[in-house]
Coordinates of C-alpha atoms in Angstrom, one line a residue:
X335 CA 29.5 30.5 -34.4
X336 CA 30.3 27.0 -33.1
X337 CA 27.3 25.2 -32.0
X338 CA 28.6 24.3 -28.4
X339 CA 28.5 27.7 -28.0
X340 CA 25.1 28.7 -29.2
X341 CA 23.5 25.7 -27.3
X342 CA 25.7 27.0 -24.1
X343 CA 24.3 30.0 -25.1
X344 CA 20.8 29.2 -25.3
X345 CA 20.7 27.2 -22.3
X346 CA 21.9 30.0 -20.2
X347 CA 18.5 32.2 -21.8
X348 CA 16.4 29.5 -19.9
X349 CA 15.5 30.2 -16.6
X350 CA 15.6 27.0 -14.0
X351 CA 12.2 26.5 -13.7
X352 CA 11.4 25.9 -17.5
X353 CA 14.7 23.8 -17.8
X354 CA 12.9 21.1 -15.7
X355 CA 9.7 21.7 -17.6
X356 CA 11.2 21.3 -20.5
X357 CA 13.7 18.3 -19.3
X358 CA 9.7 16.7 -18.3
X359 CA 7.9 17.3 -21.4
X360 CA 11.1 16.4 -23.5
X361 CA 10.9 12.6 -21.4
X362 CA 7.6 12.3 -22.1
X363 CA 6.5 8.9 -20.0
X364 CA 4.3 7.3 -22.8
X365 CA 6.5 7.8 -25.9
X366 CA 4.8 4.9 -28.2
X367 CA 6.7 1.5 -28.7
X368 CA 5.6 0.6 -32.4
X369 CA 8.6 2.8 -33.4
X370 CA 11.6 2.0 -35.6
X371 CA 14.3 2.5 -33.1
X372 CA 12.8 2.1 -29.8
X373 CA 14.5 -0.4 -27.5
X374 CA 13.7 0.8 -24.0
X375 CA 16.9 3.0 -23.8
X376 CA 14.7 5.4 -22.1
X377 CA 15.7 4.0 -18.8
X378 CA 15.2 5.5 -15.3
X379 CA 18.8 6.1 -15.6
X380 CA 18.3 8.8 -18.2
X381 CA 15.0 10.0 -17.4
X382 CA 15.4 10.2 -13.5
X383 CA 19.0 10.6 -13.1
X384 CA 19.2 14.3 -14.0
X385 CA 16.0 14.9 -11.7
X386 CA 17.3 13.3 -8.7
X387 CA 20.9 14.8 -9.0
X388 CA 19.6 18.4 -9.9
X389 CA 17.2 18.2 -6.3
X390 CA 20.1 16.7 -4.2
X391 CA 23.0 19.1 -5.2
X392 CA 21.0 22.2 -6.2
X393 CA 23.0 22.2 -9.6
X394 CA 21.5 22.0 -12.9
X395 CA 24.3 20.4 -14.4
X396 CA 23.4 17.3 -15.1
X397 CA 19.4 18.8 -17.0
X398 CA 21.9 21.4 -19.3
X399 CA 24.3 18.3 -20.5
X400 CA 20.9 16.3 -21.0
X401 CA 19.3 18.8 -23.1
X402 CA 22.7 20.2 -24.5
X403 CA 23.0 16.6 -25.9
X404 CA 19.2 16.3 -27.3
X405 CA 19.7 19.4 -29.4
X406 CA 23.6 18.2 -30.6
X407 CA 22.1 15.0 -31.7
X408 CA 19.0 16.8 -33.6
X409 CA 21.6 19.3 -35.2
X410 CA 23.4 15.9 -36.7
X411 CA 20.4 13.8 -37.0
X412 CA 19.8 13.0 -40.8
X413 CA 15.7 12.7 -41.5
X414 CA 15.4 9.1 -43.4
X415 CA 12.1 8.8 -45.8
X416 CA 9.5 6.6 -45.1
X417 CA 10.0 4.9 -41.5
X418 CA 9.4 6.6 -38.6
X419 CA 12.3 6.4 -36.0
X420 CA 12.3 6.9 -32.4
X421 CA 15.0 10.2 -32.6
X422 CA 11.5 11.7 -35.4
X423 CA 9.4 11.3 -32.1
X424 CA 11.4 12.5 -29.7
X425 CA 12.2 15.6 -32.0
X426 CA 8.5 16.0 -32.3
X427 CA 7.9 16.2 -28.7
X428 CA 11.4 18.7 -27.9
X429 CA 10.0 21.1 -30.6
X430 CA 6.3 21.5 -29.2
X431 CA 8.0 21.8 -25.8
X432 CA 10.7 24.8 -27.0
X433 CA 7.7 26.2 -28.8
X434 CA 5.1 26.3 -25.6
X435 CA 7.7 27.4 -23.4
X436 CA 8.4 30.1 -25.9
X437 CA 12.6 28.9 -25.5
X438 CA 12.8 27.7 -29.4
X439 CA 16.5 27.2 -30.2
X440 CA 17.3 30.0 -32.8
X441 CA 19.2 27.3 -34.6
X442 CA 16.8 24.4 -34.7
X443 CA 16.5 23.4 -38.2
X444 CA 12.4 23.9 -39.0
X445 CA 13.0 22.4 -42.5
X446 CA 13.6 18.8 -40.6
X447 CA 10.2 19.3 -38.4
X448 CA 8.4 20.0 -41.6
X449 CA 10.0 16.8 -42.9
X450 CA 9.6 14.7 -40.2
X451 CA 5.5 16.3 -39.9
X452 CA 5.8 14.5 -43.9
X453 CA 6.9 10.9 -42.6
X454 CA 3.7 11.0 -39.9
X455 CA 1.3 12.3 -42.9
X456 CA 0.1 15.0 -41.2
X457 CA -1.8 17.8 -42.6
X458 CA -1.9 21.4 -42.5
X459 CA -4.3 21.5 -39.2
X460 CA -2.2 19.0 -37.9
X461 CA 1.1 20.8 -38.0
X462 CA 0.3 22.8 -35.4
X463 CA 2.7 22.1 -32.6
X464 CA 0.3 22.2 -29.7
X465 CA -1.1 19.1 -31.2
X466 CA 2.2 17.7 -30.2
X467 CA 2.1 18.3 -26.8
X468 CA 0.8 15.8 -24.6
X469 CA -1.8 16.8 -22.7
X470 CA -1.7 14.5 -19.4
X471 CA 1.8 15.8 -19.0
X472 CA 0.3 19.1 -19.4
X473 CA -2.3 18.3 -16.6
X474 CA 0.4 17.5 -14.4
X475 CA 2.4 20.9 -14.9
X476 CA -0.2 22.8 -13.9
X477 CA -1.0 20.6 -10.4
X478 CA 2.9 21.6 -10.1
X479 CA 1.8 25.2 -10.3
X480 CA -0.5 24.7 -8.2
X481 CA 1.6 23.7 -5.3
X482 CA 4.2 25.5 -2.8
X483 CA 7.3 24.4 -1.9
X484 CA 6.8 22.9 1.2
X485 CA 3.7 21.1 -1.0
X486 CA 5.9 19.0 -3.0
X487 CA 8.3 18.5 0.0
X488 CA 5.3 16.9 2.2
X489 CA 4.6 14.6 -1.0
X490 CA 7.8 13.6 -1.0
X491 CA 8.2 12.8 2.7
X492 CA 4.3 10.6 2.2
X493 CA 6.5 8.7 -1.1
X494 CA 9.5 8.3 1.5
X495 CA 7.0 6.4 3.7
X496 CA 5.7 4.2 1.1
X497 CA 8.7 1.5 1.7
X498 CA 7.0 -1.7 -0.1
X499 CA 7.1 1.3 -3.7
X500 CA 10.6 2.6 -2.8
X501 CA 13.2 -0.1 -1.9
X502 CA 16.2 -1.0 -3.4
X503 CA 15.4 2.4 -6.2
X504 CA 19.3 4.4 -6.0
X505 CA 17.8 7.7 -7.5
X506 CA 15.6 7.8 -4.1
X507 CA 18.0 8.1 -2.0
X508 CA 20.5 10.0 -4.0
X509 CA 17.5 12.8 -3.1
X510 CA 17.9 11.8 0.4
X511 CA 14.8 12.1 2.8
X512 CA 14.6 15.6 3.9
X513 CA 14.5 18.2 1.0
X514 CA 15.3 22.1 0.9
X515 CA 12.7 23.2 -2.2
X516 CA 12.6 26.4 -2.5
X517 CA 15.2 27.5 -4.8
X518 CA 14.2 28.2 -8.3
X519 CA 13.6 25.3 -10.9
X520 CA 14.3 22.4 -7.4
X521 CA 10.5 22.7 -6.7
X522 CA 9.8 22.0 -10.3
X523 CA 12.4 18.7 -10.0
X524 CA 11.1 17.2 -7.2
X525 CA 7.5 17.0 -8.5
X526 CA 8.0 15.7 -12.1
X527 CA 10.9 13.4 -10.5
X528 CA 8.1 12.1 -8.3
X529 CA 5.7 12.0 -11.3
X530 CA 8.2 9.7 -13.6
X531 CA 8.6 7.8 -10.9
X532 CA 5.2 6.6 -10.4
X533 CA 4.6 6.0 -13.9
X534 CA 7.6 4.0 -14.5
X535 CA 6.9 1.9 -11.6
X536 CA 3.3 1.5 -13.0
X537 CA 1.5 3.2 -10.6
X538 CA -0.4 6.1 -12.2
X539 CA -0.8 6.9 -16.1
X540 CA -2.9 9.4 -17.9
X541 CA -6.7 7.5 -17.2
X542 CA -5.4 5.9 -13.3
X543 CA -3.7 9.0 -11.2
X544 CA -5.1 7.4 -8.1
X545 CA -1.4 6.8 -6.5
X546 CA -0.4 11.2 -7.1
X547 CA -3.8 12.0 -5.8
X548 CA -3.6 10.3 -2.3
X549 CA 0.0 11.8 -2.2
X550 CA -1.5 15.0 -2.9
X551 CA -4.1 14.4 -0.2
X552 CA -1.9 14.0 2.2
X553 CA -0.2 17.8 2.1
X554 CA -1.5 20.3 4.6
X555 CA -3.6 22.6 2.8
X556 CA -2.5 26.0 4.8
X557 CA 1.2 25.8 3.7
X558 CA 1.2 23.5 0.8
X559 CA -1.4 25.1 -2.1
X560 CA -1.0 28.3 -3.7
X561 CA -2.9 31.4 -3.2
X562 CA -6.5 30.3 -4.6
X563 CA -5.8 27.0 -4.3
X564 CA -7.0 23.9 -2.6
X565 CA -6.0 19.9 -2.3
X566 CA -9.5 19.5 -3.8
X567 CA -9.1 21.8 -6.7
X568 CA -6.1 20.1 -7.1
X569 CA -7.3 16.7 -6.8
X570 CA -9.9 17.5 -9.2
X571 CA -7.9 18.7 -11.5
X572 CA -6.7 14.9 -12.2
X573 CA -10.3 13.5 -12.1
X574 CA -10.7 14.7 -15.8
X575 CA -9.5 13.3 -19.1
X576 CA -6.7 15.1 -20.1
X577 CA -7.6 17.2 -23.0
X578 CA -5.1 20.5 -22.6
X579 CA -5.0 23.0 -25.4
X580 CA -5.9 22.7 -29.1
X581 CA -6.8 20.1 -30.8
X582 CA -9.7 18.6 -28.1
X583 CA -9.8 15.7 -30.6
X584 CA -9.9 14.0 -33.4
X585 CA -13.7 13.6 -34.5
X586 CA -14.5 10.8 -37.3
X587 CA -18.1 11.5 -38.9
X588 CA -19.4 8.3 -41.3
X589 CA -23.4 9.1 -42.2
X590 CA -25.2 7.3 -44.7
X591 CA -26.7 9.4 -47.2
X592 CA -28.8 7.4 -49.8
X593 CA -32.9 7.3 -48.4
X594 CA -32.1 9.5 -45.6
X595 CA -33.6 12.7 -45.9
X596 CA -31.5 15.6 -44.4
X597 CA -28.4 13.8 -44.0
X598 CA -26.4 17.0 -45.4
X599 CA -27.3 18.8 -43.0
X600 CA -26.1 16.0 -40.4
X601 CA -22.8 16.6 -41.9
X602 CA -22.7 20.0 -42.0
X603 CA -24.1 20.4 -38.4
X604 CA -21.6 17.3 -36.8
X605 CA -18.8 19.3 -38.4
X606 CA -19.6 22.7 -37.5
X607 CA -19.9 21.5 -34.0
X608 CA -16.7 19.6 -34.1
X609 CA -14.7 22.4 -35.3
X610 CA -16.1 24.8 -33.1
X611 CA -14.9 22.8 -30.2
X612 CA -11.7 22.5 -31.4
X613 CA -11.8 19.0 -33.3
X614 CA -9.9 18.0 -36.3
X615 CA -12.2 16.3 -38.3
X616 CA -13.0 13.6 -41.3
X617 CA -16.1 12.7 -43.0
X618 CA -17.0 9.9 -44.6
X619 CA -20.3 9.9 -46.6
X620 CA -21.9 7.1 -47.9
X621 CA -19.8 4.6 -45.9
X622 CA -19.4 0.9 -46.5
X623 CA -18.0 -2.1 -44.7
X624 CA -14.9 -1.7 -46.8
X625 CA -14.8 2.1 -46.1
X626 CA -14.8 1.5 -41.9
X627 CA -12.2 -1.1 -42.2
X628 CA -9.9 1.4 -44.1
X629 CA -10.7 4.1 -41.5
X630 CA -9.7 1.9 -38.8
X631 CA -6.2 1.2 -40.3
X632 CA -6.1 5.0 -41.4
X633 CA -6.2 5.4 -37.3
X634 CA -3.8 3.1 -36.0
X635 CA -1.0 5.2 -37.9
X636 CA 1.6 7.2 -35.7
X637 CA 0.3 10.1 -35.7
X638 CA -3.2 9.7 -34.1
X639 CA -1.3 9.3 -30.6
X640 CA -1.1 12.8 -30.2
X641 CA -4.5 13.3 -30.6
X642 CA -6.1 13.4 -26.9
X643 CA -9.7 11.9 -27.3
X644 CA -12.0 10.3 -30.1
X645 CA -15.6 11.3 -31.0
X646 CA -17.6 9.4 -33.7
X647 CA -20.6 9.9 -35.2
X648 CA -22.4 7.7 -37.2
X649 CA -25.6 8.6 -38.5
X650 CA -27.6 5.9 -40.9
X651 CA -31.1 3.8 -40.6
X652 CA -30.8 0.7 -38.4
X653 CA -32.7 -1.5 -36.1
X654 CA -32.3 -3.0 -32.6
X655 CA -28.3 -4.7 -33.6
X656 CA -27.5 -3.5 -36.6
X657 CA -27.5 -0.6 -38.8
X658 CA -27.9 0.2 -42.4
X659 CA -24.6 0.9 -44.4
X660 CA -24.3 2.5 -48.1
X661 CA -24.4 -0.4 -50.2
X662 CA -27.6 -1.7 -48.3
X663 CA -25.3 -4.3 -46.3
X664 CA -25.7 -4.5 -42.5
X665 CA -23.3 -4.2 -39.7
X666 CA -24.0 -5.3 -36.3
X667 CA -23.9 -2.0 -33.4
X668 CA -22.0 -4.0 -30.8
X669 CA -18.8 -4.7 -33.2
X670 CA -19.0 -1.1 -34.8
X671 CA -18.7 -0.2 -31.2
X672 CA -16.1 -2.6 -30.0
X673 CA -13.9 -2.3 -32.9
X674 CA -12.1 1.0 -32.6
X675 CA -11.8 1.3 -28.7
X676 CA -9.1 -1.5 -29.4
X677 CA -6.9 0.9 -31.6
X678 CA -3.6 1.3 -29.7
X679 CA -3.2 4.9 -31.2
X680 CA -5.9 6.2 -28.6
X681 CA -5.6 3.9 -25.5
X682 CA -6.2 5.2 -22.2
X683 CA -7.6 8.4 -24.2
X684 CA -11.9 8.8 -23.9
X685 CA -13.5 7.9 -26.9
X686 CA -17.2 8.9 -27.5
X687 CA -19.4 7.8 -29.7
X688 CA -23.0 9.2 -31.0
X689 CA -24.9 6.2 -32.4
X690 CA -27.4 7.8 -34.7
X691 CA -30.1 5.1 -36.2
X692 CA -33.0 3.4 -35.5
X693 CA -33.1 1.0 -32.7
X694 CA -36.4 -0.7 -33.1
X695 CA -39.5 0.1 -34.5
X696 CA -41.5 1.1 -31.0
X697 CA -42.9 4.6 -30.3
X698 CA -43.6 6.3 -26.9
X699 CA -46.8 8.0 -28.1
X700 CA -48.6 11.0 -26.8
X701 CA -51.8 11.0 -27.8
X702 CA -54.5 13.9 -28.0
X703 CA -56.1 16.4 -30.1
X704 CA -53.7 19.3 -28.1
X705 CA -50.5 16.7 -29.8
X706 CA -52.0 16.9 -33.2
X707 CA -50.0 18.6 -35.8
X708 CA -47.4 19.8 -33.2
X709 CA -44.0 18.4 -34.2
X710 CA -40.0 19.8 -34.3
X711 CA -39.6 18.0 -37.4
X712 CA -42.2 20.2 -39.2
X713 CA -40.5 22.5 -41.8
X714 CA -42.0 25.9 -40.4
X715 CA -39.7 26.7 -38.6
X716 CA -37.0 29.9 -38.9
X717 CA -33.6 29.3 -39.3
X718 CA -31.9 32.4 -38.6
X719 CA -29.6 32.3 -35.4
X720 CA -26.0 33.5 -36.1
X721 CA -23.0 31.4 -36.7
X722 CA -23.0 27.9 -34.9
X723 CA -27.1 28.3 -34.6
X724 CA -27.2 29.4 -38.0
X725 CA -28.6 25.7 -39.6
X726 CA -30.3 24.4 -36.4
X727 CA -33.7 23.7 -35.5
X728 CA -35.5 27.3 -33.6
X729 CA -37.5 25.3 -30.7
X730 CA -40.4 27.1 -30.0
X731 CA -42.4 26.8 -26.7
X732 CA -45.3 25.4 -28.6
X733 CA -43.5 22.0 -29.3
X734 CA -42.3 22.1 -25.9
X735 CA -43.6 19.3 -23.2
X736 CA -42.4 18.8 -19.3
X737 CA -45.5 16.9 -18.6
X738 CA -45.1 13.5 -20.8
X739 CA -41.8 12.1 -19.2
X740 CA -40.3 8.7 -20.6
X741 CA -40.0 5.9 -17.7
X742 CA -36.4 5.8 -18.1
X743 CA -35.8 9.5 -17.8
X744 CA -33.4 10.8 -14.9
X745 CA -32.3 6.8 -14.5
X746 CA -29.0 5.9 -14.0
X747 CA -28.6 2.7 -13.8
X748 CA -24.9 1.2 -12.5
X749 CA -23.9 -2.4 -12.6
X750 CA -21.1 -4.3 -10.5
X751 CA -19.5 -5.9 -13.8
X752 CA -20.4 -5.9 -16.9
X753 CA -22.1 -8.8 -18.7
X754 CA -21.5 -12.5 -18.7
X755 CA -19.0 -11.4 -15.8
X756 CA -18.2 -11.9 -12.4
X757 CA -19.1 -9.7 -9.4
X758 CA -16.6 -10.2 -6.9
X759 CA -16.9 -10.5 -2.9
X760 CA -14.3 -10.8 -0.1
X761 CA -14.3 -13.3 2.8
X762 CA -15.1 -10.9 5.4
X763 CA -16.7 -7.4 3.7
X764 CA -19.2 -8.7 0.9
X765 CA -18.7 -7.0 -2.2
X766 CA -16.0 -5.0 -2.8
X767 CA -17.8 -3.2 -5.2
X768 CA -20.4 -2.3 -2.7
X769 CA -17.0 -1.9 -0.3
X770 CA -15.1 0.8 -2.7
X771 CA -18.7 2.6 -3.6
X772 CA -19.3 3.4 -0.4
X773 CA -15.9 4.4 0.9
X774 CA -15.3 7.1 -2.2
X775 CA -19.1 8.3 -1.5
X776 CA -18.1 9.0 1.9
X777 CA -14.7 10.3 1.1
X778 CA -16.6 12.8 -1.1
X779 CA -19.4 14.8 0.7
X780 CA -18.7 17.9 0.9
X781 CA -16.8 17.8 -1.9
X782 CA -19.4 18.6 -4.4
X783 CA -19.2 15.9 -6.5
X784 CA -21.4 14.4 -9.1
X785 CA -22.8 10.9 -8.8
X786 CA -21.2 10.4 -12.4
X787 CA -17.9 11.2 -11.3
X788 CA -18.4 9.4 -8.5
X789 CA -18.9 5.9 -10.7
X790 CA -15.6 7.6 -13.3
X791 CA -14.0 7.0 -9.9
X792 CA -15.2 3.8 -8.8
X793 CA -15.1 2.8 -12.3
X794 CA -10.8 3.6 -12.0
X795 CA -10.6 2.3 -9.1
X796 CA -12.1 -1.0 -9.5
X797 CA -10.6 -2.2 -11.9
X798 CA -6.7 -1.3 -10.1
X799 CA -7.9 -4.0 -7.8
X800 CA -6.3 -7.8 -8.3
X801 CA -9.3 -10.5 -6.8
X802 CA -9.1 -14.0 -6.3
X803 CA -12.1 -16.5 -6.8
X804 CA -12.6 -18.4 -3.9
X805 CA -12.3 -22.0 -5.6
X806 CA -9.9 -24.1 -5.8
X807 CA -8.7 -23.3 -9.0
X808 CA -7.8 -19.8 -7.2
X809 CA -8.0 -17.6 -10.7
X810 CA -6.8 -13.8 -10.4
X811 CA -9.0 -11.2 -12.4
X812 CA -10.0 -8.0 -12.6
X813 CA -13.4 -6.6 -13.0
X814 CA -15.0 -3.6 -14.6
X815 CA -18.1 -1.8 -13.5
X816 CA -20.1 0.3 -15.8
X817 CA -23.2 2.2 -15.7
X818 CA -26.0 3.7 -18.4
X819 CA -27.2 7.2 -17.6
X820 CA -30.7 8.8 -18.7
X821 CA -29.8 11.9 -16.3
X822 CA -31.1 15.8 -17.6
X823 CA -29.1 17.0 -15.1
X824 CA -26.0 16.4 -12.7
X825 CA -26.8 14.3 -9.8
X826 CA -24.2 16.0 -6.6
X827 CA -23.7 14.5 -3.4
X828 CA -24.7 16.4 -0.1
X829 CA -22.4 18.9 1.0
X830 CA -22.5 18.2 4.7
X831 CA -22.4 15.2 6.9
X832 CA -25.8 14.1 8.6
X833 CA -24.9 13.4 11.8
X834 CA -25.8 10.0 12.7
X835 CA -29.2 9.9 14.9
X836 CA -29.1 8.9 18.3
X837 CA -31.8 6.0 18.7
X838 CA -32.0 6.9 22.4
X839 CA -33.1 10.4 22.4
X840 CA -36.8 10.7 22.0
X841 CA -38.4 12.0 19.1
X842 CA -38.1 16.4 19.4

């Protein structure tokens, strides 16, 4: 059969809806730049075009020739050994969307995705396609979901508003100002149209989605949210680091093993754990100065940016700055930990990392006779719990303690800047740390949010801010907040508003 045909074909299978979900997924907004191949020909032109015509004419026209054309030049595209080209990305990316939309082109060539899954080096955990699927994009279709027609018409009448964002942009008003929604697939167009948008014009990206949400916020919650749905469900949807389906991560473990006494077990526990939360993960045992250097070029490779977060553990003996590697050299903590955040392959993704060593040589010491002998690092204990328990410790009650607390337990502690840093102030409000703290406090009671989240926010937020010293030398910067937590449980705000007191009345 000729191909035009089966792609006509298989386009006409598709029903509107998941054309424009697969038109999003397929222009994915962060597609890396260290690729052979990519010049920035992923304009607006190509990316919004379709969108904006498709909305204003009601016609999907314009989405079929798009995709009609991806698939033709796949069908021709010849897979070249060793570099990695922009056209093995993007092939990558349409594959994993086909796949989770369950629309596979009959007559896409597998035998090329295998080859192209060679070129990145990935392995056979890593060749599942959801791993290709980005999962802020992911994030995004579901807020789409989430939202009515008239929904994603009111945030596209608060965009029209926003002039200073919008002049002088033609694919605006191709859409015009006043929008009809509701027929299948348009609803769909409008929202990621307004999504690509804001990211190309640098407003929101997978970490800051400030610039959606207030969009979002401004949609009246009776007609614009679907049937168990609310603008803060919504909202909060976005307030979390986008980690959709499977993998959750990739997880690196590195644990010294020489003079540490049940550091197998570390392993076997850090992986067990890992995997059971969905991780793809590497060990290194033994590790040396040479061995982290080689992980941290193992990482900036291609393929690590579709992994959605980083976890490390490292696990060896160490003191207050520095810990103990295999070879009996030292490495200082703070450039261990400074070190990979700056990998480009997992930017704007979280990275956590569970520092496993000696800090010092100080105890906080309980002492008397009821103490003596009492210990959850005594051997006597039975180690019989099923599956992930099946290797950890059985606390009993009788090395259990609520009455000896540390000082710095339940402390959170959160700064205005980090060190050697500035704190900055405006001429008129003070500090506009203090300033942004207290406006997202207020705008969350009743919200039920978490103190932490709270300071994720600020944290975001913050640092979207341009300041100016107040010298002469006038210098612009931004500044970034931070905060160390000892909390054993989630700190929420108040639900309801306390009424300010009237310092008239008398006392009741």
């Amino acid at each position: 059969m000729d191909e035009v045909i089966q792609v006509t074909q298989w386009l006409s299978s598709i029903t509107p809806r998941k054309k424009a979900k697969l038109f999003f997924f397929t222009t994915h907004a962060d597609a890396p730049s260290p690729m052979v191949g990519s010049n920035d020909v992923d304009t607006h032109e190509e990316t919004q075009l379709p969108l904006a015509t498709t909305v204003a004419l009601h016609n999907f026209k314009n989405i079929d020739e798009f995709l009609k054309k991806k698939v033709i030049t796949f069908s021709c595209y010849n897979v070249i050994e060793n570099e990695i080209t922009k056209t093995d990305y993007e092939y990558l990316r349409f594959y994993s969307a086909c796949k989770y939309l369950d629309v596979v082109p009959p007559f896409l060539d597998l035998e090329k995705i295998s080859a192209i899954q060679n070129k990145f080096e990935m392995t056979d955990e890593e060749r599942d396609y959801r791993l290709l699927l980005d999962s802020a994009d992911l994030v995004l279709e579901k807020v789409c979901d989430s939202l009515k027609p008239a929904g994603v018409s009111q945030m596209w009448t608060a965009l029209r508003k926003a002039r200073n964002l919008i002049r002088g942009v033609k694919t605006i008003d191709i859409i015009g100002f006043f929008v009809d929604p509701n027929p299948t697939g348009i609803q769909e167009c409008l929202f990621f149209f307004i999504v690509r948008f804001l990211q190309k014009a640098d407003k929101i990206n997978r970490v800051n989605t400030n610039r959606l949400e207030r969009l979002i916020a401004q949609c009246d919650e009776s007609s614009s949210c679907e049937e168990g749905k609310t603008i803060d469900f919504i909202i909060d949807s976005l307030r979390f680091y986008p980690t959709e389906l499977y993998p959750f991560g990739f997880c690196l473990i590195m644990c010294v093993i020489e003079g540490r006494d049940g550091a197998m077990q570390e392993i076997e526990k850090t992986m067990e754990i890992s995997r059971h939360l969905g991780m793809i993960t590497h060990t290194e045992k033994n590790p040396t100065k040479e061995t982290i250097e080689l992980v941290k070029k193992e990482l900036m490779k291609p393929k690590y940016q579709f992994y959605s977060s980083f976890t490390c553990w490292f696990m060896s003996h160490g003191d207050s700055n520095s810990m103990v590697l295999a070879d009996g050299e030292t490495i200082e903590r703070e450039w261990f930990l400074t070190s990979f955040p700056d990998i480009s392959t997992f930017q704007l993704k979280p990275k956590v990392f569970f520092m496993v060593s000696c800090r010092g040589a100080n105890k906080f010491s309980l002492k008397g006779d009821e103490f003596e002998g009492q210990s959850a690092t005594c051997d006597y204990y039975d180690i019989g719990s099923a599956l992930i328990r099946n290797r950890m410790l059985d606390i009993t009650d009788s090395v259990r303690d609520i009455s000896y607390v540390q000082p710095m337990m339940d402390t959170l502690v959160a700064y205005s800047t980090i060190l050697d840093h500035l704190s900055g102030r405006a001429n008129t409000h003070g500090s506009i740390y203090v300033d942004r703290a207290c406006v997202l406090m207020s705008e969350n009671i009743s919200r039920g949010r978490s103190s932490t989240e709270i300071l994720e926010h600020l944290s975001q937020d913050l640092h979207e801010i341009l300041q100016e010293t107040m010298d002469e030398d006038r210098i612009v910067y931004k500044q970034a907040c931070h905060y160390d937590s000892f909390f054993r449980k989630t700190l929420k705000l108040p639900y309801t508003r306390h009424p300010k007191e009237d310092v008239h009345s008398a006392p009741q």
